[in-house]
Amino acid sequence: MEIPLLTDIVIIFGIAIAVLFIFHRLRLPAIVGFLLTGIVAGPYGLGLINAVHEVEIIAEIGVVLLLFTIGIEFSLERVLQIKKTVLLGGSFQVFLTFLATFFIASHFGQTPGVAVFIGFLVALSSTVIVLKLIQERGEVDSPHGRTTLGILIFQDIIVVPMLLITPILAGITDNLGESIIILLAKGVGLILLVIISARWIVPHVLYQITKTRNPELFLLSVIVICLGIAWLTSKAGLSLALGAFLAGLIISESEYSHQALGNILPFRDVFTTFFFVSIGMMLDIGFLFKEPLFIVLIGITVLFLKAIIAGTVTILLGFSLRTAILVGLGLSQIGEFSFILSRAGLEHGLLAGNIYQTFLAVSVLSMAATPFIMIVAPRLADFITRLPLPQRLISGFLPVTETEIVDKKDHLIIIGYGVNGKNVARAARVAGIPYTIIEMNPETVMCERAKGESIFYGDATHEGVLQHTNIKEARIVVVAINDPTATRRIVELARRLNPKVHLIVRTRYLQEMKPLYELGADEVIPEEFETSVEIFTRVLTKYLIPRDEIERLVHEVRADGYEMFRSLSRTSASISDLKLQLHEVNISTFKIPPDSPLIGKTLAQIDLRKRYGVSVVAIRRDSQILSNPGADMRLQANDVLFVLGSWEQIAEAFNTISSANQRNK
């Protein structure tokens, strides 16, 4: 027996494989390939697909799974951190875009009801495409990633009132007030359900399920949680996608989130393919070719209008011009929920045939253009921010001020106050190292400054911001942000402003190391590499390998690994390459505790060089550095010894001294 849907699935995947293979060779975005697959196989193309409605249902599942995985990677705490962006940024973006579109549509002769409805359609952006691209680029936690997500969350919520208002615009009278009150009550109940489930119900249920050690049971349970909460939100009158995002947030609060994410990812990738294909199938190629210039002109107008409005809203939220440009361009397309809304408008007679087809053509073209726009967005942002614009506009409304940090010298500059930045600042505070933090999240800056933290708002990709941190007198700059493009720009700028500063850069992937070294970074710490070190350290610990052997192996792996990484990108020797040329010679520190038996003894008496082959090259005593100490230098409590030697020699000396300290207690 022939199954039409199975035939259509085989056709879709077959064409998709061929198109994606060609797009991969041409280095074009995969999303555009999926859209092209839908155009070719759809009813307006070759007409190869018969079960169009069934494909659209599968596409809905893809949207649900995508939003579910995004919710898992987030958390309730992180959503609360961007509540200002969700409420203020989202409402301003939707209202201003709606207002501008309404006036333009009215100017071209549309009735008030139709003009309002078109404003609704244009105000929404593509949650699926934008978040997928941001996720692939590893920028979810960047300032523009968080801002974009906050606005998209508000858009997903505001779709519901738009759907309620649609019959009113068409002249069908309903009790709108009562519907909104019921909807609000359902929304409050749903929020309470999410909080209770995240804190108590789901963690307990998943714990009982994981105790069975049955992977199939765990996978089915995760899928039921996802689809079940999405179904509940749909019954409450909200969108399936919003429910899936909330389900992901619930899972993210448990210790089983990583396993759940790993199980869902393959399903997500398969089903989201159908979403993009279904969008492509809607486009009438014949209508597009009738008036291509007119449609392209409207598409460019929509992209430009939405980018300007979203960027302006981002600036009003206190972010820099660069972040505003990235957010604006990211939200410039028309979204998938606009298609759902357009079907309701079509049923109520708000969209005539030509208007509907024009909307579809402009929407699909804007979606297809989004990957290319987001690729060029960082370069365009860098170009615009280098123009002679007002510094307050470039840096944002909360710029750092020179008078606050001008007196700091030999200090540490920390760029980015995420997990890595917080840990570096904490270590510097404990060690008594003067430091300054630059952060682009205005709320974080205000909160931490109220606690007395030395943190300032600013975009470190701008020369003026780095100059205000007195970078010319800084000893070390640590770059710990999630935006690869901005990281490269900061490294280049910091090296130019202070050729002597030591640049330590955090990055996510190994392939980003070479360009960073070429731009002037002294040390690049890839999370991929450090994660592998942490993994094998824990493996060896479980096998009861002695701790000193593990530490020695870690030192060797890091020394060999980072030397290999640097050798890929540096071809000429310099003073900063000393450690690479003498990779077996290292500098480490010993602190003399108050009860150490070494107190009062001279360097000649402890004779570290003869016993262990290490040399004391300096001693830090209080805030004073004693360079090249003589053999008659007596040690005092809390002295910090800077010793030079191989890792094996240093480890042996450290273990012996530590054992002596322990015996003395």
XYZ file of C-alpha atoms in Angstrom:
665
model
C 0.000 0.000 0.000
C 1.401 3.383 -1.009
C 1.632 6.053 1.693
C 1.577 9.547 0.083
C 3.257 11.251 3.052
C 6.156 8.757 2.998
C 6.677 9.464 -0.691
C 6.722 13.192 -0.020
C 9.215 12.777 2.845
C 11.572 10.799 0.591
C 11.270 13.488 -2.115
C 11.913 16.306 0.375
C 14.985 14.670 1.879
C 16.313 13.605 -1.522
C 16.109 17.126 -2.968
C 17.394 18.607 0.307
C 20.499 16.391 0.224
C 21.336 17.455 -3.324
C 20.695 21.150 -2.659
C 22.606 21.166 0.633
C 25.578 19.402 -0.975
C 25.764 22.119 -3.616
C 25.265 24.869 -1.011
C 28.012 23.377 1.141
C 30.430 23.482 -1.793
C 29.424 27.086 -2.479
C 29.612 27.899 1.273
C 26.026 29.140 1.334
C 23.757 28.922 4.435
C 21.833 25.665 4.870
C 18.609 27.504 5.728
C 18.499 29.037 2.254
C 18.973 25.539 0.831
C 15.944 24.260 2.745
C 13.834 27.180 1.509
C 14.956 26.465 -2.062
C 14.024 22.789 -1.591
C 10.485 23.821 -0.663
C 10.233 26.184 -3.635
C 11.383 23.483 -6.069
C 9.266 20.633 -4.653
C 6.203 22.685 -3.686
C 2.918 23.187 -5.513
C 4.187 26.389 -7.194
C 7.417 24.704 -8.315
C 7.592 21.206 -9.786
C 4.538 20.099 -7.805
C 6.243 17.001 -6.419
C 4.640 17.296 -2.961
C 0.995 16.261 -2.525
C 0.602 16.105 1.287
C 1.281 19.813 1.840
C -0.907 20.013 4.943
C 0.820 17.021 6.568
C 4.225 18.573 5.890
C 3.065 21.760 7.614
C 2.031 19.726 10.690
C 5.474 18.099 10.823
C 6.965 21.598 10.485
C 5.030 22.683 13.601
C 6.723 19.850 15.518
C 10.073 21.178 14.298
C 9.292 24.628 15.707
C 8.266 23.058 19.016
C 11.473 21.020 19.310
C 13.678 23.970 18.356
C 12.170 26.236 21.006
C 12.341 23.370 23.501
C 16.116 22.977 23.024
C 16.624 26.736 23.304
C 14.672 26.707 26.566
C 16.843 23.866 27.907
C 20.009 25.848 27.196
C 18.517 28.799 29.050
C 17.147 28.891 32.593
C 14.486 30.732 34.557
C 17.203 32.791 36.235
C 18.645 33.922 32.919
C 15.192 34.810 31.579
C 14.583 36.955 34.668
C 17.895 38.686 33.998
C 16.583 39.936 30.640
C 13.071 40.823 31.847
C 13.712 44.483 31.026
C 14.539 43.548 27.442
C 11.460 41.328 27.185
C 8.978 43.859 28.577
C 10.381 47.221 27.453
C 12.442 46.241 24.426
C 9.845 43.843 23.048
C 6.876 46.172 23.558
C 8.657 49.186 22.043
C 9.868 47.186 19.033
C 6.458 45.697 18.286
C 4.537 48.948 18.842
C 6.885 51.189 16.822
C 7.114 48.700 13.940
C 3.339 48.288 13.925
C 2.816 52.057 13.997
C 5.239 52.756 11.122
C 3.750 49.969 8.974
C 0.205 51.144 9.719
C 0.925 54.670 8.478
C 2.688 53.407 5.348
C -0.165 50.997 4.502
C -2.766 53.716 5.135
C -0.839 56.102 2.894
C -1.092 53.601 0.030
C -4.865 53.348 0.318
C -5.473 50.402 2.627
C -8.487 50.490 4.952
C -7.779 51.008 8.679
C -8.554 47.366 9.516
C -6.254 46.014 6.794
C -3.522 48.550 7.653
C -3.617 47.495 11.321
C -3.423 43.825 10.341
C -0.468 44.402 8.012
C 1.221 46.210 10.906
C 0.735 43.082 13.010
C 2.310 40.906 10.308
C 5.392 43.076 9.813
C 6.034 43.591 13.548
C 6.926 39.913 14.106
C 10.355 38.402 13.385
C 11.514 34.821 12.872
C 12.266 33.163 16.209
C 13.254 29.911 14.507
C 15.736 31.302 11.970
C 17.333 33.968 14.162
C 17.811 31.797 17.243
C 19.105 28.892 15.159
C 21.732 31.142 13.560
C 22.693 32.724 16.889
C 22.922 29.253 18.425
C 25.178 27.988 15.631
C 27.478 30.998 16.044
C 27.697 30.524 19.818
C 26.330 34.023 20.525
C 23.277 33.243 22.677
C 24.996 34.720 25.749
C 26.402 37.772 23.942
C 24.724 41.181 24.531
C 23.056 41.158 21.116
C 22.085 37.484 21.561
C 20.339 38.113 24.889
C 18.638 41.265 23.599
C 17.423 39.508 20.454
C 16.061 36.610 22.485
C 14.233 38.945 24.878
C 12.466 40.776 22.044
C 11.574 37.503 20.312
C 10.040 36.124 23.520
C 7.774 39.172 23.726
C 6.800 38.753 20.058
C 5.792 35.132 20.667
C 3.553 36.275 23.520
C 2.002 39.238 21.685
C 0.850 36.966 18.838
C -2.037 35.807 21.033
C -3.692 39.245 21.489
C -3.154 39.850 17.767
C -5.093 36.687 16.958
C -7.895 37.801 19.305
C -8.098 41.235 17.682
C -8.142 39.870 14.098
C -11.931 39.107 14.035
C -12.622 42.595 15.420
C -10.627 44.156 12.571
C -12.714 42.177 10.094
C -15.929 43.577 11.622
C -16.892 40.449 13.550
C -17.988 41.570 17.026
C -16.893 39.414 19.939
C -16.559 40.077 23.624
C -12.874 40.990 23.427
C -12.593 42.191 27.039
C -13.854 38.932 28.457
C -11.544 36.939 26.190
C -8.502 38.924 27.318
C -9.386 38.476 31.016
C -9.746 34.727 30.543
C -6.477 34.644 28.611
C -4.649 36.548 31.359
C -5.993 34.149 33.985
C -4.787 31.193 31.942
C -1.400 32.865 31.488
C -0.957 33.418 35.237
C -1.949 29.830 35.917
C 0.523 28.625 33.308
C 3.366 30.652 34.841
C 2.624 29.182 38.263
C 2.583 25.705 36.719
C 6.000 26.334 35.153
C 7.532 27.554 38.432
C 6.099 24.676 40.482
C 7.080 22.110 37.844
C 10.623 23.479 37.533
C 11.229 23.526 41.274
C 9.553 20.359 42.494
C 7.582 18.165 40.080
C 9.858 17.598 37.051
C 13.165 17.080 38.954
C 11.490 14.457 41.162
C 9.845 12.692 38.211
C 13.064 12.623 36.173
C 14.987 11.353 39.190
C 12.629 8.395 39.527
C 12.883 7.713 35.785
C 16.692 7.879 35.671
C 16.861 5.385 38.540
C 15.485 2.773 36.122
C 18.570 3.280 33.865
C 16.268 2.895 30.865
C 17.279 5.369 28.098
C 14.073 4.797 26.119
C 11.954 5.666 29.147
C 13.960 8.815 29.774
C 13.672 9.938 26.139
C 9.910 9.353 26.042
C 9.475 11.219 29.328
C 11.356 14.263 27.997
C 9.291 14.268 24.788
C 6.049 14.014 26.784
C 7.081 16.947 28.974
C 7.888 19.017 25.877
C 4.765 18.207 23.872
C 2.522 18.105 26.953
C 3.337 21.641 28.105
C 3.171 22.886 24.503
C -0.295 21.313 24.275
C -1.345 22.975 27.549
C -0.277 26.406 26.310
C -2.146 25.793 23.061
C -5.280 24.921 25.043
C -4.792 28.113 27.056
C -4.822 30.108 23.816
C -1.057 30.680 23.685
C 1.359 29.488 20.998
C 2.856 26.008 20.835
C 6.321 27.498 20.475
C 5.987 29.502 23.690
C 4.861 26.373 25.525
C 7.843 24.446 24.173
C 10.203 27.198 25.346
C 8.645 27.074 28.827
C 9.008 23.271 28.844
C 12.696 23.699 28.044
C 13.055 26.151 30.936
C 11.504 23.578 33.282
C 13.989 20.894 32.185
C 16.900 23.370 32.403
C 16.366 23.709 36.163
C 17.151 20.014 36.707
C 20.487 18.180 36.611
C 19.215 16.127 33.682
C 19.143 19.003 31.187
C 22.315 18.002 29.313
C 21.143 14.426 28.770
C 17.718 15.655 27.630
C 19.324 18.096 25.187
C 21.555 15.402 23.720
C 18.568 13.114 23.158
C 16.405 15.769 21.501
C 18.960 17.387 19.154
C 18.758 14.730 16.357
C 14.953 14.945 16.305
C 15.088 18.751 16.294
C 17.384 18.878 13.268
C 15.172 16.524 11.262
C 11.874 18.240 12.057
C 13.150 21.818 11.626
C 14.103 20.809 8.085
C 10.388 20.412 7.369
C 9.688 23.866 8.763
C 11.979 25.651 6.324
C 10.821 23.447 3.452
C 7.164 24.235 4.252
C 7.927 27.971 4.170
C 9.511 27.602 0.736
C 6.480 25.686 -0.567
C 4.241 28.697 0.098
C 6.033 30.954 -2.389
C 4.321 31.384 -5.769
C 7.232 31.726 -8.184
C 4.930 32.874 -10.978
C 3.642 35.793 -8.908
C 7.206 36.698 -7.879
C 8.354 36.914 -11.502
C 5.389 39.072 -12.515
C 6.588 42.075 -10.517
C 10.038 41.198 -9.161
C 11.249 44.799 -8.741
C 8.125 45.802 -6.821
C 8.422 42.839 -4.433
C 12.162 43.305 -3.938
C 11.593 47.004 -3.218
C 8.987 46.184 -0.566
C 11.300 43.546 0.892
C 14.200 46.002 1.181
C 11.882 48.582 2.753
C 10.695 46.064 5.357
C 14.242 44.960 6.182
C 15.469 48.550 6.503
C 12.463 49.728 8.522
C 12.597 46.851 11.013
C 16.374 47.089 11.397
C 16.209 50.828 12.165
C 13.388 50.426 14.709
C 14.873 47.403 16.510
C 18.296 49.080 16.577
C 16.829 52.291 17.996
C 15.005 50.356 20.718
C 18.258 48.594 21.615
C 20.033 51.950 21.990
C 17.177 53.209 24.191
C 17.733 50.166 26.416
C 21.263 51.439 27.037
C 23.309 49.248 24.698
C 26.077 50.382 22.374
C 25.660 51.206 18.692
C 27.407 47.979 17.654
C 24.968 45.852 19.651
C 22.062 47.879 18.267
C 23.166 47.234 14.685
C 23.514 43.489 15.287
C 20.098 43.280 16.978
C 18.424 45.429 14.337
C 19.749 43.412 11.405
C 18.977 40.147 13.197
C 15.304 41.088 13.669
C 14.778 42.665 10.252
C 12.915 39.754 8.616
C 9.241 38.748 8.845
C 8.624 35.769 11.130
C 6.968 32.379 10.993
C 4.197 33.429 13.364
C 3.221 36.019 10.778
C 2.253 33.099 8.531
C -0.049 31.726 11.230
C -1.539 35.179 11.707
C -1.902 35.690 7.949
C -4.023 32.542 7.626
C -6.431 33.951 10.220
C -6.552 37.218 8.273
C -7.168 35.344 5.036
C -10.098 33.483 6.601
C -11.659 36.765 7.791
C -11.132 38.547 4.473
C -8.435 40.988 5.651
C -5.951 39.913 2.961
C -6.977 39.909 -0.692
C -5.274 37.537 -3.140
C -2.539 39.891 -4.379
C -1.842 41.306 -0.922
C -1.507 37.803 0.503
C 0.849 36.643 -2.248
C 2.905 39.819 -1.900
C 3.169 39.198 1.829
C 4.289 35.584 1.236
C 6.894 36.600 -1.341
C 8.340 39.387 0.823
C 8.365 37.129 3.892
C 10.169 34.244 2.199
C 12.702 36.582 0.588
C 13.394 38.304 3.924
C 13.880 34.927 5.610
C 16.206 33.753 2.839
C 18.223 36.970 3.165
C 18.592 36.673 6.956
C 21.599 34.272 7.015
C 23.498 36.529 4.609
C 22.535 39.641 6.580
C 23.750 38.122 9.837
C 27.044 37.116 8.211
C 27.824 40.678 7.095
C 26.291 42.316 10.205
C 29.505 42.316 12.332
C 31.558 43.854 9.517
C 28.899 46.464 8.835
C 28.714 47.262 12.553
C 32.484 47.716 12.742
C 32.427 49.989 9.680
C 29.622 52.193 11.010
C 31.136 52.516 14.499
C 34.387 53.782 12.966
C 32.565 56.710 11.362
C 32.853 60.146 13.032
C 29.679 59.734 15.094
C 28.996 61.125 18.602
C 30.854 59.061 21.211
C 27.739 58.831 23.389
C 25.877 57.176 20.507
C 28.725 54.738 19.816
C 29.341 53.734 23.423
C 25.731 53.852 24.629
C 23.984 55.947 27.239
C 26.093 54.637 30.155
C 29.689 55.235 28.969
C 32.682 54.889 31.258
C 34.167 58.154 32.484
C 37.846 58.873 32.423
C 37.989 60.439 35.884
C 36.812 57.251 37.591
C 39.778 55.079 36.598
C 42.493 57.410 35.317
C 44.758 56.840 38.345
C 45.006 53.051 37.970
C 48.339 51.720 36.754
C 49.810 48.246 36.316
C 46.241 46.994 36.606
C 44.158 44.183 35.146
C 41.384 44.927 32.639
C 38.602 42.333 32.457
C 36.332 42.571 29.410
C 33.060 40.723 29.959
C 31.477 39.875 33.309
C 30.091 36.419 32.657
C 31.201 33.298 34.523
C 34.817 33.652 33.386
C 34.970 37.369 34.083
C 33.498 36.945 37.576
C 36.025 34.263 38.481
C 38.961 36.348 37.243
C 37.699 39.370 39.191
C 37.268 37.264 42.314
C 40.813 35.924 42.051
C 42.205 39.422 41.471
C 40.309 40.746 44.477
C 41.665 37.998 46.746
C 45.213 38.528 45.468
C 45.005 42.298 45.907
C 45.488 43.010 42.191
C 43.929 46.289 40.986
C 41.424 45.621 38.249
C 38.714 47.202 36.127
C 35.786 45.454 34.436
C 34.082 46.474 31.193
C 30.605 45.019 30.635
C 27.933 45.706 28.010
C 24.852 44.695 29.988
C 23.537 47.901 31.630
C 21.563 46.010 34.289
C 24.608 43.981 35.307
C 26.702 47.142 35.538
C 24.169 48.956 37.724
C 23.695 45.942 40.003
C 27.410 45.245 40.487
C 28.361 48.898 40.933
C 25.798 49.118 43.708
C 27.763 46.329 45.409
C 30.969 48.353 45.102
C 32.444 46.446 42.170
C 34.902 48.281 39.899
C 32.771 47.756 36.797
C 31.873 50.138 33.984
C 29.536 50.080 31.035
C 31.076 50.216 27.596
C 31.714 48.468 24.300
C 35.378 47.458 24.304
C 35.453 47.315 20.507
C 35.732 51.114 20.607
C 39.059 52.803 21.169
C 37.611 55.462 23.472
C 36.286 52.889 25.931
C 39.649 51.135 26.233
C 41.464 54.459 26.591
C 39.176 55.379 29.499
C 40.359 52.222 31.279
C 43.920 53.570 31.031
C 44.958 50.602 28.913
C 48.341 52.178 28.166
C 49.302 51.624 31.830
C 47.652 48.184 32.174
C 49.696 45.021 32.667
C 47.138 42.406 31.579
C 43.916 42.430 29.543
C 41.569 39.432 29.806
C 38.944 39.150 27.058
C 36.110 36.864 28.213
C 33.118 37.553 25.946
C 31.003 35.312 23.711
C 31.155 37.294 20.474
C 33.991 35.980 18.225
C 33.934 39.000 15.913
C 34.029 41.474 18.783
C 36.813 39.452 20.438
C 39.018 39.769 17.369
C 38.350 43.491 17.164
C 39.201 44.001 20.861
C 42.454 42.030 20.569
C 43.583 44.066 17.569
C 42.657 47.331 19.263
C 44.242 46.489 22.640
C 47.494 45.406 21.001
C 47.645 48.645 19.008
C 46.922 50.836 22.037
C 49.444 49.053 24.284
C 52.045 46.889 22.495
C 53.456 45.747 25.877
C 50.223 44.578 27.505
C 49.760 40.838 28.072
C 46.592 39.724 26.267
C 44.757 36.640 27.526
C 41.739 35.691 25.424
C 39.017 33.154 26.062
C 37.456 31.499 23.033
C 35.129 28.573 22.472
C 36.671 26.698 19.561
C 40.171 25.736 18.473
C 39.723 27.179 14.970
C 39.406 30.668 16.453
C 42.882 30.519 18.002
C 45.000 31.185 14.923
C 43.412 34.527 13.927
C 43.553 35.690 17.553
C 47.270 34.945 17.828
C 47.871 36.676 14.499
C 46.072 39.766 15.829
C 48.410 39.926 18.837
C 47.011 37.734 21.632
C 49.670 36.368 24.007
C 47.548 33.508 25.326
C 44.349 32.043 23.908
C 42.379 29.679 26.128
C 40.008 27.476 24.083
C 37.128 25.990 26.060
C 37.254 22.841 23.900
C 40.846 22.141 24.965
C 40.339 23.010 28.634
C 37.229 20.821 28.754
C 39.255 17.855 27.470
C 41.888 18.493 30.173
C 39.218 18.568 32.873
C 37.665 15.361 31.537
C 40.860 13.312 31.544
C 41.769 14.743 34.983
C 38.531 13.379 36.412
C 38.997 10.055 34.618
C 42.468 9.621 36.121
C 41.168 10.627 39.547
C 38.514 7.906 39.400
C 41.265 5.410 38.564
C 43.089 6.544 41.763
C 46.136 7.895 39.922
C 48.255 9.953 42.413
C 47.408 13.641 42.403
C 50.984 14.785 41.741
C 51.174 12.573 38.641
C 47.885 13.987 37.368
C 49.091 17.551 37.894
C 52.364 16.797 36.137
C 50.475 15.316 33.178
C 48.149 18.330 33.081
C 51.153 20.673 32.997
C 52.765 18.666 30.199
C 49.584 18.523 28.123
C 48.976 22.235 28.517
C 52.590 23.119 27.725
C 52.713 20.885 24.646
C 49.181 21.723 23.523
C 49.441 25.486 23.758
C 52.893 25.474 22.180
C 51.440 23.548 19.246
C 48.548 25.999 18.938
C 50.879 28.995 18.942
C 53.286 27.459 16.455
C 50.431 27.300 13.975
C 50.117 31.056 13.938
C 53.504 32.536 14.855
C 56.463 32.329 12.559
C 58.786 34.939 14.015
C 60.442 35.014 17.400
C 59.912 37.805 19.904
C 60.366 38.451 23.618
C 56.819 37.240 24.271
C 57.804 33.895 22.669
C 60.391 33.129 25.373
C 58.200 30.508 26.980
C 57.669 28.837 23.614
C 61.387 28.684 22.859
C 62.157 27.381 26.385
C 58.984 25.377 26.867
C 60.558 23.148 29.549
C 61.400 26.162 31.737
C 58.487 27.567 33.749
C 57.917 30.152 36.458
C 55.765 29.249 39.454
C 55.141 30.635 42.943
C 55.386 29.306 46.512
C 53.808 31.096 49.462
C 55.471 30.768 52.864
C 52.683 30.164 55.435
C 52.933 31.790 58.898
C 53.829 28.459 60.565
C 56.377 27.277 57.984
C 59.746 25.908 59.242
C 61.406 27.903 56.433
C 60.704 31.229 58.185
C 63.959 32.858 59.277
C 66.113 30.728 57.009
C 68.167 32.204 54.174
C 67.953 31.159 50.552
C 71.414 29.625 50.938
C 70.209 27.467 53.815
C 67.171 26.052 51.995
C 69.280 25.739 48.792
C 66.429 25.048 46.363
C 68.782 25.148 43.371
C 71.073 22.378 44.640
C 68.299 20.179 46.019
C 65.665 20.495 43.317
C 67.233 22.423 40.428
C 64.948 25.460 40.758
C 66.044 29.083 41.191
C 64.358 31.845 43.218
C 64.236 34.829 40.833
C 62.097 37.179 42.952
C 60.231 37.502 46.246
C 57.001 39.415 46.793
C 56.892 40.776 50.337
C 53.662 42.645 51.090
C 53.278 44.929 48.053
C 57.021 45.073 47.286
C 58.787 42.958 44.654
C 62.391 41.990 45.570
C 64.121 41.056 42.307
C 67.220 38.800 42.163
C 67.381 38.167 45.940
C 70.798 37.319 47.356
C 71.745 34.062 49.062
C 71.620 35.793 52.471
C 67.986 36.900 52.041
C 65.964 35.568 55.005
C 62.413 34.352 54.424
C 59.462 35.878 56.268
C 55.872 34.741 56.810
C 53.593 35.242 53.764
C 56.530 35.762 51.402
C 55.739 34.647 47.845
C 58.716 33.011 46.085
C 58.936 33.189 42.286
C 60.873 30.102 41.191
C 62.232 29.081 37.789
C 62.565 25.473 36.620
C 60.927 22.569 34.810
C 57.470 21.380 35.833
C 58.949 18.189 37.323
C 61.486 20.131 39.397
C 58.918 22.656 40.580
C 56.435 19.904 41.497
C 59.098 18.020 43.495
C 60.117 21.149 45.381
C 56.510 22.088 46.071
C 55.613 18.622 47.393
C 58.670 18.535 49.691
C 58.027 22.013 51.092
C 54.319 21.241 51.560
C 55.186 18.031 53.435
C 57.545 19.986 55.708
C 54.791 22.509 56.415
C 52.351 19.727 57.262
C 54.793 18.015 59.629
C 55.362 21.309 61.411
C 51.646 21.695 62.222
